mmCIF file of C-alpha atoms in Angstrom:
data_model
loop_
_atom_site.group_PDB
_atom_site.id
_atom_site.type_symbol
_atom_site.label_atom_id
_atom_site.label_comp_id
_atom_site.label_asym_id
_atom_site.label_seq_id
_atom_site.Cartn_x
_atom_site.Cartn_y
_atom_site.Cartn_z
ATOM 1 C CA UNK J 142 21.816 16.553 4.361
ATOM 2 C CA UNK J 143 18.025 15.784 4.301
ATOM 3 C CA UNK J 144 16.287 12.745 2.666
ATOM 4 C CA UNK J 145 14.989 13.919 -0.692
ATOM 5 C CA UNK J 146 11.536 11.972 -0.609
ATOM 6 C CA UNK J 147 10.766 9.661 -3.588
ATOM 7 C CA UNK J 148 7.180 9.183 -4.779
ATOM 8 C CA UNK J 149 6.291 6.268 -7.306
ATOM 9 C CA UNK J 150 2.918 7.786 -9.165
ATOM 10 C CA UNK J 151 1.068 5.272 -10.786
ATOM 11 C CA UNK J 152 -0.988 6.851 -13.348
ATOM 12 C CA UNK J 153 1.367 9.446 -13.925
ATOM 13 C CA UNK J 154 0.019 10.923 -17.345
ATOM 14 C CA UNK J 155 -3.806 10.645 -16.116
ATOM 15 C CA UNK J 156 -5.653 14.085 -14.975
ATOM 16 C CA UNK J 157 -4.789 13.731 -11.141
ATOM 17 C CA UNK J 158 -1.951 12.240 -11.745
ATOM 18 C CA UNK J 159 -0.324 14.563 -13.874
ATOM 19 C CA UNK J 160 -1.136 17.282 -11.275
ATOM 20 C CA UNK J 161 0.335 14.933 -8.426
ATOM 21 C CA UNK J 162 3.784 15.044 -9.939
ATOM 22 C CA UNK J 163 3.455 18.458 -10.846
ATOM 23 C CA UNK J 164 2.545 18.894 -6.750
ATOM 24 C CA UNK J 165 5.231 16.358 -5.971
ATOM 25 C CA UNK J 166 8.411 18.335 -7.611
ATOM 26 C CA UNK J 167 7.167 21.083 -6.160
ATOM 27 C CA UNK J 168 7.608 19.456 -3.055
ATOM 28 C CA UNK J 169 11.067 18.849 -4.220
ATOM 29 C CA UNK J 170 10.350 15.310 -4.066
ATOM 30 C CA UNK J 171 12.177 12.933 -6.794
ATOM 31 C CA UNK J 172 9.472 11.578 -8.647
ATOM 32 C CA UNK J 173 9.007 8.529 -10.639
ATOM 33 C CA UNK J 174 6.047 7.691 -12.529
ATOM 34 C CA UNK J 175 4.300 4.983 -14.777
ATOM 35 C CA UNK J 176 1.758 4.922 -17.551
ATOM 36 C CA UNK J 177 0.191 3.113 -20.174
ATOM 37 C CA UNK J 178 1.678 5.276 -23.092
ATOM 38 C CA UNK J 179 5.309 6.657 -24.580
ATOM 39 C CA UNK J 180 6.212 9.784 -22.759
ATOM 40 C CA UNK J 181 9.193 11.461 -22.982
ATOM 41 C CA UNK J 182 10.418 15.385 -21.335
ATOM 42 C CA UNK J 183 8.575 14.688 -17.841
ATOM 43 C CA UNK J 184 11.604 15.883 -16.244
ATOM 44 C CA UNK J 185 11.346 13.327 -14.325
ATOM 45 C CA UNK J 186 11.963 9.194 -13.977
ATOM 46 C CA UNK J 187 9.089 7.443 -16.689
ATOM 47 C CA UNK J 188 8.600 3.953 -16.894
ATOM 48 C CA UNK J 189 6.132 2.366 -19.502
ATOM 49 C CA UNK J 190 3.239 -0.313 -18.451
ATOM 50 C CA UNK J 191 1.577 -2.744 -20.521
ATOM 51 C CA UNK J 192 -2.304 -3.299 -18.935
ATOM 52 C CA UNK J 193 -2.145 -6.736 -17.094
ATOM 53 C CA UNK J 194 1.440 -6.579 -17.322
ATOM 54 C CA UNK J 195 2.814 -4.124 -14.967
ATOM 55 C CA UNK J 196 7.059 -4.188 -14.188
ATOM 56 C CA UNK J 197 6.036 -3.874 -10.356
ATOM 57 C CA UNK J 198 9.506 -5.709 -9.357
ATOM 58 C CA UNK J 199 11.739 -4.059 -12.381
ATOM 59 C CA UNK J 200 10.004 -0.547 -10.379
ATOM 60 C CA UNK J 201 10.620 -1.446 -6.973
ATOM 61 C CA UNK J 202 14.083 -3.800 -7.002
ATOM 62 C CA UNK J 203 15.583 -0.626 -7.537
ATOM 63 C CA UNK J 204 15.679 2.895 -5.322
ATOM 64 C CA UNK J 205 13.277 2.398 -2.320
ATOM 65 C CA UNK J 206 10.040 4.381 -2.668
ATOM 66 C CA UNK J 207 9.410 6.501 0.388
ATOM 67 C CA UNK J 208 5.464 6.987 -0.936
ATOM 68 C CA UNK J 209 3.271 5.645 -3.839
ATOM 69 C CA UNK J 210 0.071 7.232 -4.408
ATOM 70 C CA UNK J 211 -1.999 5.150 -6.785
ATOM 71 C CA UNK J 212 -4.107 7.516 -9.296
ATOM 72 C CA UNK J 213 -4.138 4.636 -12.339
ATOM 73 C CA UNK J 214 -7.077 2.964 -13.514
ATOM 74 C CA UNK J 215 -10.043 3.265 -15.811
ATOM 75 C CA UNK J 216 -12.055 6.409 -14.567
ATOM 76 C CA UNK J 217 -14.436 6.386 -16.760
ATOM 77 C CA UNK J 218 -17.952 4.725 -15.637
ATOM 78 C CA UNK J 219 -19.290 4.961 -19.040
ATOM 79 C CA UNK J 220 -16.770 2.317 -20.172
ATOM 80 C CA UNK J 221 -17.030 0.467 -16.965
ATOM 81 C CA UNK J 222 -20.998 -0.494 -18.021
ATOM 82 C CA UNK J 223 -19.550 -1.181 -21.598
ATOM 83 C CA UNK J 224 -16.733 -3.164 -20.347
ATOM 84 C CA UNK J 225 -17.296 -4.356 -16.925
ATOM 85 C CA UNK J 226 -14.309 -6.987 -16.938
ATOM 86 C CA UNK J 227 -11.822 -4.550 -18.573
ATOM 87 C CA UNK J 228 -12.803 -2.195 -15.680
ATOM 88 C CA UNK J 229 -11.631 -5.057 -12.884
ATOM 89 C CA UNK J 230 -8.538 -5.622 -14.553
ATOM 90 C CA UNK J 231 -7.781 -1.978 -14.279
ATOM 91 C CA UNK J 232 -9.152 -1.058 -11.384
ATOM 92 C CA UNK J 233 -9.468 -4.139 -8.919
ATOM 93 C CA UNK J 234 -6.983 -6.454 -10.292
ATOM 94 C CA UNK J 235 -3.503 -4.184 -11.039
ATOM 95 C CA UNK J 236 -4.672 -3.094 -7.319
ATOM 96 C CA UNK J 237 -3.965 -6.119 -6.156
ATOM 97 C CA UNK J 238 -0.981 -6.740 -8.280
ATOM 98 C CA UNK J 239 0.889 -3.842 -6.883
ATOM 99 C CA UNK J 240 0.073 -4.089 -3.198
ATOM 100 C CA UNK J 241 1.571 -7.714 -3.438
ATOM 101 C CA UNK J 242 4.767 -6.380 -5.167
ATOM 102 C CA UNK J 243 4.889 -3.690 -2.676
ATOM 103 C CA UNK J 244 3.993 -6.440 0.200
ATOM 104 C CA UNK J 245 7.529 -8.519 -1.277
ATOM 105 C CA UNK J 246 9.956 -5.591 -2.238
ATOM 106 C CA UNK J 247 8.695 -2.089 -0.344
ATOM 107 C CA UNK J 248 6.759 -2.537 2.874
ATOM 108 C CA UNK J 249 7.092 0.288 4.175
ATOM 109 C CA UNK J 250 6.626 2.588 1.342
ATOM 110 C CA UNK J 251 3.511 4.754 2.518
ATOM 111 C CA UNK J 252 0.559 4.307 0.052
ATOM 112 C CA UNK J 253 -2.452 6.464 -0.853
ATOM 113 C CA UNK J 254 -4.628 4.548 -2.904
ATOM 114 C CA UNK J 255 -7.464 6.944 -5.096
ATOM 115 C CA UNK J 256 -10.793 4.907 -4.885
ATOM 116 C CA UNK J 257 -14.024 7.075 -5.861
ATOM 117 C CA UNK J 258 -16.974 8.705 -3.928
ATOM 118 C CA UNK J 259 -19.094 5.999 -6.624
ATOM 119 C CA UNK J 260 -18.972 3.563 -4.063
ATOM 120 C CA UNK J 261 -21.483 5.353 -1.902
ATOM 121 C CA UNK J 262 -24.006 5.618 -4.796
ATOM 122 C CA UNK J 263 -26.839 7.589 -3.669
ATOM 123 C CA UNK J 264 -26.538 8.404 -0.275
ATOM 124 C CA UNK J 265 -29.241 8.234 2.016
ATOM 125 C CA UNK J 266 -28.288 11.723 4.289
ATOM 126 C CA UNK J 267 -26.052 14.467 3.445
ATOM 127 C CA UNK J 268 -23.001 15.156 4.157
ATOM 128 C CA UNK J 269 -21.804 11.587 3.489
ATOM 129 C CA UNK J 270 -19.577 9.933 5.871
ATOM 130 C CA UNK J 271 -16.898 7.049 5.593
ATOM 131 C CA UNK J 272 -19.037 4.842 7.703
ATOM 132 C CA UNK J 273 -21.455 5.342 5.599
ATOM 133 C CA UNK J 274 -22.427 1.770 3.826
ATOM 134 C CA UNK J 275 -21.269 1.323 0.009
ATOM 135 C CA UNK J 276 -24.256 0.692 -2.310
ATOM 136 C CA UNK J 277 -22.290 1.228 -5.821
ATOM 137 C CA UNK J 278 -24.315 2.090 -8.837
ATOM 138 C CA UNK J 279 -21.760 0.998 -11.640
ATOM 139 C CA UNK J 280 -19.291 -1.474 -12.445
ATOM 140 C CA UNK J 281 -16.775 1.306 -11.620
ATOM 141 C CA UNK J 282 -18.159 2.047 -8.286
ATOM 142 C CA UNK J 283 -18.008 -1.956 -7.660
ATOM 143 C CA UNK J 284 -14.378 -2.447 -8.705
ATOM 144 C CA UNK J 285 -13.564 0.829 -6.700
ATOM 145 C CA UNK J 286 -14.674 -0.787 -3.684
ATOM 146 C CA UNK J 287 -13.248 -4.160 -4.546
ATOM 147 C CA UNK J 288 -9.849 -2.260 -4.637
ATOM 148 C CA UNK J 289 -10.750 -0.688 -1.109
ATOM 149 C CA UNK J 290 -11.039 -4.317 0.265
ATOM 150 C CA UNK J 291 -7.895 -5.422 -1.251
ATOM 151 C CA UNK J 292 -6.183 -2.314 0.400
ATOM 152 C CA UNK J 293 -7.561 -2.888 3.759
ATOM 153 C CA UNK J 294 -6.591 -6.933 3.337
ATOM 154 C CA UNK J 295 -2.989 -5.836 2.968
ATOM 155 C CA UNK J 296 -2.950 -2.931 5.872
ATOM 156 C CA UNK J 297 -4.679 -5.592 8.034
ATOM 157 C CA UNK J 298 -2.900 -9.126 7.532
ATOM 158 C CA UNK J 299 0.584 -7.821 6.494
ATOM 159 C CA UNK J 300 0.589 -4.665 8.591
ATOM 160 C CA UNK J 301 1.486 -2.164 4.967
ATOM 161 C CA UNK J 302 0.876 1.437 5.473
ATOM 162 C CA UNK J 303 -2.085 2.278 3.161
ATOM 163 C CA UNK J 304 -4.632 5.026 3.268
ATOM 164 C CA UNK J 305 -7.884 5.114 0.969
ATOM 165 C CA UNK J 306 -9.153 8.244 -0.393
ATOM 166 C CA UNK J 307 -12.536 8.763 -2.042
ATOM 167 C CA UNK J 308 -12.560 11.798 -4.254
ATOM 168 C CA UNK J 309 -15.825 13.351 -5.142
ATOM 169 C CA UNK J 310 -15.581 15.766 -7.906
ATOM 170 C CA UNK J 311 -12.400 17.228 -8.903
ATOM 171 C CA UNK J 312 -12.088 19.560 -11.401
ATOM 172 C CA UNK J 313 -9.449 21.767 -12.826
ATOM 173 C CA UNK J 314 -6.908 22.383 -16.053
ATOM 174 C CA UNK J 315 -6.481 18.905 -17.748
ATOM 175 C CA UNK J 316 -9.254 16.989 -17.591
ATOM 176 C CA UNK J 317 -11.310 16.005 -20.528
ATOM 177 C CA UNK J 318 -14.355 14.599 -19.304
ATOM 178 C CA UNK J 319 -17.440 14.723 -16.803
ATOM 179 C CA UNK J 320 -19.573 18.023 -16.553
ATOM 180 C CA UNK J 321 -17.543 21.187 -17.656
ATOM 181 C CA UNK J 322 -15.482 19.769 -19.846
ATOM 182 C CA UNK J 323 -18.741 17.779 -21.367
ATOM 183 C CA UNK J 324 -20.600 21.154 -21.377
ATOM 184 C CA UNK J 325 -18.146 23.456 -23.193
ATOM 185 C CA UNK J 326 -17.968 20.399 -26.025
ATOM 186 C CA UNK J 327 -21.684 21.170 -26.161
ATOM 187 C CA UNK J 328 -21.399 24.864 -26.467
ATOM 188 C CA UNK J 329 -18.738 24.927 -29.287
ATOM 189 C CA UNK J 330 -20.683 22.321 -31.164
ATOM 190 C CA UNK J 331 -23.966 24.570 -31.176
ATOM 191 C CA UNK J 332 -23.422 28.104 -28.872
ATOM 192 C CA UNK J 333 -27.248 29.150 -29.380
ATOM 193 C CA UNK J 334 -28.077 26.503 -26.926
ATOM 194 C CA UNK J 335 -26.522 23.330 -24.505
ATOM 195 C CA UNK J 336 -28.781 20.443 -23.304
ATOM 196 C CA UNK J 337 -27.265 18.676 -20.004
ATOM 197 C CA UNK J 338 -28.528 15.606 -19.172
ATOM 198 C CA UNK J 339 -30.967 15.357 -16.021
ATOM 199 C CA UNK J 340 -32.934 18.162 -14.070
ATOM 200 C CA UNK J 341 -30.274 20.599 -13.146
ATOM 201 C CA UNK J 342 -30.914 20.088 -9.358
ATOM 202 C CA UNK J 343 -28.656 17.113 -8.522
ATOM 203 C CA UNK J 344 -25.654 18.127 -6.822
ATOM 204 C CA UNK J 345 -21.804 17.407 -6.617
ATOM 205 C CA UNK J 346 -19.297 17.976 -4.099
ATOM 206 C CA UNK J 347 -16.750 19.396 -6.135
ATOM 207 C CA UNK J 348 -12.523 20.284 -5.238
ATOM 208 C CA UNK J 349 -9.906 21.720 -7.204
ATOM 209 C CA UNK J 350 -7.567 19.513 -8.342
ATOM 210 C CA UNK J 351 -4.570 21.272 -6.738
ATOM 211 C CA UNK J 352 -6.504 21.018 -3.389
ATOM 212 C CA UNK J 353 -7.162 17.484 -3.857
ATOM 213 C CA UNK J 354 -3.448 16.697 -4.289
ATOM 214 C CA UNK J 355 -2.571 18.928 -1.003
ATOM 215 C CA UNK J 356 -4.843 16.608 0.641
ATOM 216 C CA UNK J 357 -3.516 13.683 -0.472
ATOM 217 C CA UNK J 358 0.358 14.572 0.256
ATOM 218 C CA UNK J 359 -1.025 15.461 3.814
ATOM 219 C CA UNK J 360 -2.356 11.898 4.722
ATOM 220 C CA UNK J 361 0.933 10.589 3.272
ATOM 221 C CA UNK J 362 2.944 12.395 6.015
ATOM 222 C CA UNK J 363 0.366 12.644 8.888
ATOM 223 C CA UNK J 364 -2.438 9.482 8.047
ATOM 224 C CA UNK J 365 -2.505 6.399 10.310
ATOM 225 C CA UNK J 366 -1.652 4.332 7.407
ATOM 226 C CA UNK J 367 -3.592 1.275 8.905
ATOM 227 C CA UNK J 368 -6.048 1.256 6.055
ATOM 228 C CA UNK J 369 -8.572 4.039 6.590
ATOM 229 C CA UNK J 370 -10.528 5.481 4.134
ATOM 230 C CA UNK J 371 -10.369 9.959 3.688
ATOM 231 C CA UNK J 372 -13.602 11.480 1.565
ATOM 232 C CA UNK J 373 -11.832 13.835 -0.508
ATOM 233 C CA UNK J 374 -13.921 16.632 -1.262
ATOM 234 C CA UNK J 375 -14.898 20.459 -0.619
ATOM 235 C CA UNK J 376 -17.330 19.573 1.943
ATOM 236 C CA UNK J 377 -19.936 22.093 0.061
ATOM 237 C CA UNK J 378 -22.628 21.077 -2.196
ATOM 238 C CA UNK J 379 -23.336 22.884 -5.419
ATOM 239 C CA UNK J 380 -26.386 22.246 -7.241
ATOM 240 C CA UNK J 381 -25.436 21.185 -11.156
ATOM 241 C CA UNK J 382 -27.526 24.268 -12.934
ATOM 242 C CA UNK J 383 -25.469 26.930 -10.378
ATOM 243 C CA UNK J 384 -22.285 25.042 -11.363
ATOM 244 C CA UNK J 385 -22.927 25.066 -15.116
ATOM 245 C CA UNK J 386 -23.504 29.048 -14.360
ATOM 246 C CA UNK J 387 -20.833 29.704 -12.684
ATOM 247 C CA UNK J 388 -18.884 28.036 -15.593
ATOM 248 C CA UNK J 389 -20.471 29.920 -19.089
ATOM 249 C CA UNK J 390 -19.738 33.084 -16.462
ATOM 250 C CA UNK J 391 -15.775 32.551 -16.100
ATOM 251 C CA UNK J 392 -16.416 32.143 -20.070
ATOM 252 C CA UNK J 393 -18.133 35.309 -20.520
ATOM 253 C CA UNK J 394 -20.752 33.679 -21.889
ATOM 254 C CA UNK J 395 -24.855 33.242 -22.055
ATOM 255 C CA UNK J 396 -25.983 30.385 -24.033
ATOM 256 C CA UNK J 397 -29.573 28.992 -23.580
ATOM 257 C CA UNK J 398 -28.885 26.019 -21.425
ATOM 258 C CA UNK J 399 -31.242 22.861 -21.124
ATOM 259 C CA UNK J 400 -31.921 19.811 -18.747
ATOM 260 C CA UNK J 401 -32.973 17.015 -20.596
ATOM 261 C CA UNK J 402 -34.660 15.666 -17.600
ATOM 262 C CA UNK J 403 -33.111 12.118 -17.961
ATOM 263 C CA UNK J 404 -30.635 10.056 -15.371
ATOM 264 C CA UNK J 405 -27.993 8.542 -17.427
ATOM 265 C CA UNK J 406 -26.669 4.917 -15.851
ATOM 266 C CA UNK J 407 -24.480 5.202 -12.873
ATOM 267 C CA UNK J 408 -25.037 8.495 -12.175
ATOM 268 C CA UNK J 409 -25.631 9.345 -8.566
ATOM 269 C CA UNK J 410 -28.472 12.445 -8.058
ATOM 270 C CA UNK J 411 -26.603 14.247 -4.281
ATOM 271 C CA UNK J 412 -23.223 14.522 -3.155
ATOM 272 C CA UNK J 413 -21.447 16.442 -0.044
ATOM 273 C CA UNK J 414 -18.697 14.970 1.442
ATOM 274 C CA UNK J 415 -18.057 14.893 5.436
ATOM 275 C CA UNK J 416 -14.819 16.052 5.679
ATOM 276 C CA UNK J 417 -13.777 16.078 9.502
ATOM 277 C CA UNK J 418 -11.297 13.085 8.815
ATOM 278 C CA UNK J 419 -9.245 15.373 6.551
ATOM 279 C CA UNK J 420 -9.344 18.468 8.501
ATOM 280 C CA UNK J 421 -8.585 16.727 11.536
ATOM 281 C CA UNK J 422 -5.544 16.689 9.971
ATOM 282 C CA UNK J 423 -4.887 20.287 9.797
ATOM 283 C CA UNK J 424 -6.489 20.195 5.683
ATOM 284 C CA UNK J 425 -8.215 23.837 4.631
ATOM 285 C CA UNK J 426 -8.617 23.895 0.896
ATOM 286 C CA UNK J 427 -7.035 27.185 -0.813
ATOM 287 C CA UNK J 428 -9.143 27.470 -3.977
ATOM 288 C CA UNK J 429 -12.675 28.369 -3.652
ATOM 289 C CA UNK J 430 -14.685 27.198 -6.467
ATOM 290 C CA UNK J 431 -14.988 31.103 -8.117
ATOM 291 C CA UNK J 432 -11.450 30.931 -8.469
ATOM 292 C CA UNK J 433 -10.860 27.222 -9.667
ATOM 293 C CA UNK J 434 -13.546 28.287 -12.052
ATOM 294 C CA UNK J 435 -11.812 31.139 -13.707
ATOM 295 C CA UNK J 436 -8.584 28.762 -13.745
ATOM 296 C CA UNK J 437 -10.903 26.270 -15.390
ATOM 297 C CA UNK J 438 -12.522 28.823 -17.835
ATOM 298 C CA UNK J 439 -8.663 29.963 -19.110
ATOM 299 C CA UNK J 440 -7.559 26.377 -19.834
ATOM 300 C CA UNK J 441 -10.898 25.915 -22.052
ATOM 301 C CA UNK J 442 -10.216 28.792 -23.800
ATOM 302 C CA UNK J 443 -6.827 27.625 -24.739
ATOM 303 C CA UNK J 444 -8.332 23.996 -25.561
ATOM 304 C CA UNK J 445 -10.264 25.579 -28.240
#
C-alpha cells in the first residue's frame, strides 16, 4: 500500500492557505493545519496557535510530516508600517521558531516557505529574476527577506530541505484585500464612480490562486530543497487600469473609474516575474487571467 503523504500547513485558515489544503486533500494527502483562531469542520487535523507561542514540538513529536509549506504570517504591509515589530514577530521570528523545531524533531520534512515578491521593491528591469538584489520598500518586504535568510541559514548549516517562493500577485475566491477585492468595496459603497489610488499604469504580475498552489506542491516533490528561492507568478504583466477592466467586465458592470494619481507607502509601481526556475520544472499555469476573473467576479457576487 502507498504512503499517504502528510502536509503540516501553517496558516491554514489564511487566503493561500485555505486553498493549499483544499489543493492538498485533493491530492489525497492527510492534512494537518494550524491557525491563530477556533476552527472546527475542516475535515481535517486543526491545531490552535497562540502568536509568539506556537506548539511546534506538541505538532511535530507526533506523526512525521512528509511536507510543511509555510503560508502564516502578517500579509498585510499596511499593518507592517503601523506595526513594524508585530510584523517581525509574525513574519521573521515564528520563521525562525519553526525551522528550529523542525531542525530538532523533523529534518527531513520538505519545506516550502511563502516569502513575497516585496522584497524586490521596485525593480530596476523587467521580468524580475531571483538574482535580482532585494531593495524592500516596507517593513513587510524587510521581515520577508529576513525570513528568506533564516531559511537559507538552516538549508545551509544543518543541511534541511527548504525551498523559498516569492509570490507576486495572487488572486482568486477568498481573499479580502489588495486591488479587486479593495475595488468592488469601492463600487458598492458609491457605484456612480471608484477612485483607485495611483495612475492606473503600474503593473502587477498576477496568478490564480489555484495555480499558485500547483506550483508550490510541484517544488515540494521535484525542488532541490537546498534553499533556493522560486518567483511565483504568471510571468505576464498587466497594467492596473486593464486589470480593474477586466474585473467591473466579469461583473457586468461600467462604473466611472478614477486614479487618484498618488503612491501609497510600500507600494511598488512594475512587476513581471521571470519564471524559468518554475517551468524548468515542468510548471504551465491552467487558469488564464479571463477565466480566474470570471471565478473572481462569481465569488464577489456572492460576498455581497
Amino acid at each position: 500500500m502507498d504512503h499517504q503523504k502528510h502536509i503540516l500547513v501553517i496558516g491554514c485558515l489564511g487566503f493561500i492557505g485555505t486553498h493549499v489544503v483544499a489543493y492538498a486533500k485533493k491530492l489525497g494527502f492527510q492534512v494537518t493545519g494550524c491557525d491563530l483562531h477556533d476552527h472546527s469542520g475542516t475535515g481535517y487535523h486543526y491545531a490552535r496557535v497562540s502568536p509568539g507561542n506556537q506548539p511546534w514540538d506538541a505538532l511535530l513529536n507526533g506523526q512525521p510530516f512528509d511536507y510543511c509549506i509555510n503560508a502564516g504570517g502578517n500579509g498585510n504591509v499596511g499593518f507592517s508600517i503601523q506595526e513594524p515589530y508585530r510584523d517581525f514577530q509574525s513574519n521573521t521570528n515564528d520563521t525562525a521558531s519553526l525551522l528550529d523545531a523542525l531542525r530538532r524533531l523533523q529534518p527531513n520534512c520538505r519545506y516550502v516557505h511563502i516569502s513575497s515578491a516585496a522584497v524586490y521593491g521596485n525593480p530596476g528591469s523587467l521580468p524580475v529574476k531571483e538574482s535580482a538584489n532585494c531593495k524592500p520598500m516596507s517593513p513587510y518586504g524587510w521581515h520577508k527577506w529576513m525570513s528568506e535568510l533564516i531559511c537559507r541559514e538552516y538549508a545551509e548549516l544543518f543541511h534541511q530541505p527548504i525551498a523559498i517562493v516569492r509570490p507576486f500577485s495572487v488572486y482568486g475566491p477568498g481573499l479580502r484585500k489588495q486591488i479587486f477585492w479593495d475595488t468592488y468595496q469601492k463600487y458598492l459603497s458609491d457605484p456612480s464612480q471608484v477612485e483607485l489610488w495611483g495612475t492606473g499604469s503600474e503593473s502587477r504580475d498576477f496568478i490564480y490562486i489555484t495555480d499558485a498552489c500547483k506550483a508550490m506542491f510541484l517544488i515540494l516533490e521535484k525542488a532541490d530543497m537546498q534553499g533556493e528561492v522560486y518567483n511565483l507568478g504568471s510571468g505576464l504583466e498587466t497594467v492596473i487600469s486593464e486589470a480593474v477592466t477586466k474585473l467591473f467586465h466579469s461583473l457586468q458592470l461600467q462604473p466611472r473609474i478614477l486614479f487618484n494619481g498618488k503612491q501609497r507607502a510600500g507600494d511598488p509601481l512594475q512587476w513581471r516575474a521571470d519564471i524559468g526556475k518554475l517551468t524548468s520544472l515542468g510548471f504551465s499555469a491552467d487558469v488564464p487571467m479571463d477565466e480566474g476573473m470570471k471565478r473572481l467576479a462569481e465569488w464577489l457576487k456572492d460576498q455581497s
